[in-house]
Coordinates of C-alpha atoms in Angstrom, one line a residue:
X1 CA 15.1 18.5 -0.1
X2 CA 13.5 20.6 2.7
X3 CA 13.5 18.7 6.0
X4 CA 10.7 20.9 7.4
X5 CA 8.4 20.2 4.4
X6 CA 9.2 16.5 4.4
X7 CA 8.3 16.4 8.1
X8 CA 4.7 17.4 7.2
X9 CA 4.6 15.0 4.3
X10 CA 5.7 17.2 1.4
X11 CA 8.3 14.8 0.0
X12 CA 9.6 14.8 -3.6
X13 CA 6.8 12.5 -4.9
X14 CA 3.9 14.5 -3.3
X15 CA 2.0 17.1 -5.3
X16 CA -0.3 18.5 -2.7
X17 CA -0.5 18.6 1.1
X18 CA -3.6 19.7 3.0
X19 CA -3.2 20.7 6.7
X20 CA -6.4 20.9 8.7
X21 CA -6.3 22.4 12.2
X22 CA -9.1 21.7 14.6
X23 CA -9.9 23.0 18.1
X24 CA -10.9 20.0 20.2
X25 CA -11.7 19.3 23.8
X26 CA -8.7 18.6 26.0
X27 CA -8.5 15.0 27.1
X28 CA -8.9 14.5 30.9
X29 CA -5.7 14.4 33.0
X30 CA -5.9 12.3 36.2
X31 CA -6.3 14.4 39.4
X32 CA -3.0 14.6 41.2
X33 CA -1.0 14.0 38.0
X34 CA 2.6 15.3 38.3
X35 CA 4.3 15.9 35.0
X36 CA 7.7 14.2 34.9
X37 CA 11.0 16.0 34.4
X38 CA 11.1 16.3 30.6
X39 CA 11.9 18.2 27.5
X40 CA 9.0 19.9 25.7
X41 CA 7.4 18.3 22.6
X42 CA 7.7 21.3 20.3
X43 CA 6.1 19.3 17.4
X44 CA 2.8 19.1 19.2
X45 CA 0.7 22.0 17.8
X46 CA -1.4 22.0 21.0
X47 CA 1.6 22.9 23.2
X48 CA 1.9 26.4 21.9
X49 CA -1.8 26.9 21.7
X50 CA -2.2 25.9 25.4
X51 CA 0.8 28.0 26.5
X52 CA -0.7 31.1 24.8
X53 CA -4.1 30.5 26.4
X54 CA -2.6 30.2 29.9
X55 CA -0.5 33.3 29.5
X56 CA -3.4 35.3 28.0
X57 CA -6.1 34.3 30.5
X58 CA -4.4 32.9 33.6
X59 CA -6.6 29.9 33.3
X60 CA -6.1 26.2 32.3
X61 CA -7.3 25.5 28.8
X62 CA -10.3 23.2 28.2
X63 CA -9.5 22.9 24.5
X64 CA -6.4 22.3 22.4
X65 CA -5.3 22.4 18.8
X66 CA -5.0 19.3 16.7
X67 CA -3.4 19.0 13.3
X68 CA -4.5 16.6 10.5
X69 CA -2.4 16.2 7.4
X70 CA -3.3 14.7 4.0
X71 CA -1.0 14.2 1.0
X72 CA -1.9 13.9 -2.7
X73 CA 0.1 12.3 -5.4
X74 CA -1.0 12.8 -9.1
X75 CA -2.1 15.4 -11.5
X76 CA -3.2 18.7 -10.0
X77 CA -6.1 20.5 -11.6
X78 CA -9.4 22.1 -10.6
X79 CA -11.3 18.7 -10.5
X80 CA -8.6 16.8 -8.5
X81 CA -8.2 19.7 -6.1
X82 CA -12.0 19.9 -5.5
X83 CA -12.2 16.1 -4.9
X84 CA -9.2 16.1 -2.7
X85 CA -10.7 18.8 -0.4
X86 CA -14.1 17.1 -0.5
X87 CA -12.8 13.7 0.5
X88 CA -10.6 15.1 3.3
X89 CA -12.7 17.8 4.9
X90 CA -16.3 16.9 4.0
X91 CA -16.5 13.1 3.5
X92 CA -13.7 12.3 5.9
X93 CA -12.8 9.3 3.7
X94 CA -9.3 10.2 2.7
X95 CA -6.5 8.5 4.6
X96 CA -4.7 10.7 7.0
X97 CA -0.9 11.1 6.7
X98 CA 1.3 10.1 9.6
X99 CA 5.0 10.3 9.4
X100 CA 6.3 6.9 10.3
X101 CA 9.6 5.2 10.6
X102 CA 10.3 2.0 8.6
X103 CA 13.0 0.5 10.7
X104 CA 12.1 -1.4 13.9
X105 CA 15.3 -3.3 14.3
X106 CA 16.9 -3.2 17.8
X107 CA 20.0 -4.6 19.5
X108 CA 20.0 -8.0 21.1
X109 CA 20.2 -6.4 24.6
X110 CA 17.1 -4.3 24.1
X111 CA 14.0 -5.9 25.6
X112 CA 11.3 -3.4 24.7
X113 CA 9.5 -3.5 21.3
X114 CA 10.0 -0.7 18.8
X115 CA 6.7 0.6 17.4
X116 CA 6.0 3.1 14.7
X117 CA 3.2 5.6 13.9
X118 CA 1.8 3.1 11.3
X119 CA 1.9 0.1 13.6
X120 CA 0.6 2.0 16.6
X121 CA -3.1 1.2 16.4
X122 CA -2.5 -2.5 15.6
X123 CA -0.1 -2.9 18.5
X124 CA -1.2 -0.5 21.2
X125 CA -4.9 -0.7 20.8
X126 CA -5.0 -4.5 20.5
X127 CA -7.7 -5.3 23.0
X128 CA -5.9 -8.5 23.9
X129 CA -2.8 -6.8 25.3
X130 CA -1.9 -4.3 28.0
X131 CA 0.7 -2.1 26.3
X132 CA 3.0 0.4 27.9
X133 CA 4.4 3.0 25.6
X134 CA 7.4 5.2 26.2
X135 CA 7.4 8.3 24.0
X136 CA 11.0 9.5 23.7
X137 CA 13.6 11.0 21.5
X138 CA 17.3 10.4 21.0
X139 CA 18.2 14.0 21.9
X140 CA 16.1 14.4 25.0
X141 CA 18.2 14.9 28.2
X142 CA 15.7 13.1 30.4
X143 CA 15.1 10.4 27.8
X144 CA 18.8 9.4 27.7
X145 CA 18.9 9.0 31.5
X146 CA 15.6 7.0 31.6
X147 CA 16.2 4.6 28.7
X148 CA 18.4 2.2 30.7
X149 CA 15.8 1.9 33.5
X150 CA 13.1 1.4 30.9
X151 CA 15.1 -1.5 29.4
X152 CA 15.5 -3.0 32.8
X153 CA 11.7 -2.8 33.2
X154 CA 11.2 -4.5 29.8
X155 CA 13.6 -7.3 30.8
X156 CA 11.8 -7.8 34.1
X157 CA 8.4 -8.1 32.4
X158 CA 9.8 -10.5 29.8
X159 CA 11.1 -12.7 32.6
X160 CA 8.4 -12.6 35.3
X161 CA 5.3 -11.8 33.2
X162 CA 6.1 -13.8 30.2
X163 CA 2.8 -15.8 30.4
X164 CA 0.9 -12.5 30.6
X165 CA -0.4 -10.4 27.7
X166 CA 1.8 -7.4 28.5
X167 CA 4.0 -5.5 26.0
X168 CA 6.6 -2.9 26.8
X169 CA 7.1 -0.6 23.8
X170 CA 9.0 2.4 22.6
X171 CA 8.1 5.1 20.1
X172 CA 10.9 7.2 18.7
X173 CA 9.3 10.6 18.4
X174 CA 12.0 12.0 16.2
X175 CA 11.1 9.5 13.5
X176 CA 7.3 9.2 14.0
X177 CA 4.4 11.5 14.4
X178 CA 2.8 11.3 17.9
X179 CA -1.0 11.0 17.7
X180 CA -1.8 11.1 21.4
X181 CA -2.2 14.8 22.1
X182 CA -1.4 14.4 25.8
X183 CA 2.3 13.9 24.9
X184 CA 3.5 17.4 25.5
X185 CA 7.0 16.4 26.6
X186 CA 9.6 13.7 26.5
X187 CA 9.7 11.3 28.2
X188 CA 6.0 10.5 28.6
X189 CA 4.8 7.0 29.5
X190 CA 1.2 5.9 28.9
X191 CA -0.3 2.5 29.7
X192 CA -3.1 1.4 27.3
X193 CA -4.8 -1.4 29.2
X194 CA -6.3 -4.4 27.3
X195 CA -9.7 -3.5 25.8
X196 CA -8.7 0.2 25.3
X197 CA -10.5 1.2 22.1
X198 CA -9.5 4.9 22.1
X199 CA -6.1 6.4 22.5
X200 CA -7.4 9.0 25.0
X201 CA -8.3 6.2 27.4
X202 CA -4.6 5.3 28.0
X203 CA -3.5 6.0 31.5
X204 CA -0.6 8.5 32.1
X205 CA 2.2 7.7 34.4
X206 CA 3.4 10.6 36.4
X207 CA 6.6 11.6 38.2
X208 CA 5.7 9.3 41.0
X209 CA 6.1 6.3 38.6
X210 CA 9.7 6.6 37.5
X211 CA 11.6 3.7 39.1
X212 CA 11.3 0.2 37.8
X213 CA 9.5 -1.0 41.0
X214 CA 7.0 1.9 40.8
X215 CA 6.2 1.1 37.2
X216 CA 5.7 -2.6 37.9
X217 CA 3.4 -1.6 40.7
X218 CA 1.5 0.6 38.3
X219 CA 1.2 -2.2 35.8
X220 CA 0.0 -4.6 38.5
X221 CA -2.8 -2.1 39.4
X222 CA -4.1 -1.3 35.9
X223 CA -3.2 -4.2 33.6
X224 CA -6.3 -6.1 32.7
X225 CA -4.3 -9.3 31.9
X226 CA -3.4 -9.6 35.6
X227 CA -5.7 -11.1 38.2
X228 CA -4.5 -9.2 41.2
X229 CA -1.3 -11.2 41.3
X230 CA 1.6 -10.1 43.5
X231 CA 4.6 -8.9 41.5
X232 CA 8.0 -10.5 41.7
X233 CA 10.4 -8.3 43.5
X234 CA 13.4 -7.1 41.6

């Protein structure tokens, strides 16, 4: 078993993997956005691409690199290879591979919901809910320090916003592929307001929104399930 191959989908039962790399427009970052203290997301192919562009030109990039992976299981011959390439690159009908965790269990004293790469669209892009996602890892220096405060936030929301359609969630970026290309570092928090139909429309939280009170204020401002109500003080 090769962990690096398995990470891109080449497990023991897979016979072919196609990796497509595309240059795409950079998503818009809010003016005044301050990146939080964080560890770099080295698994994001766009991070190195953007770094090289900055160093080579002295300018901020307007494009980034995205990676799409497809796995094939079955007999490999000229016909199956031809059809595999056609369905992935030409027809765009082949299901994309995303590495995703199976376990979403959590301790009784954890108040945020655990999501996975497979459940992401169903949970986060549910038009009926405002969903805050914390992208983090178990090894991240800044993730470890922030997790306790994030759990306090989730508990607060569960108590004082329990009749509102707000979800506080966590994606383990060691165990799951991250599809939002703005996640260049850990921790990153993004609020996907109700009605968000595209991942790129989620709203980034910056270094200015790092305390529980600040995040609650941010939710109060942007959550579509709230009608301008005043938050309960912690």
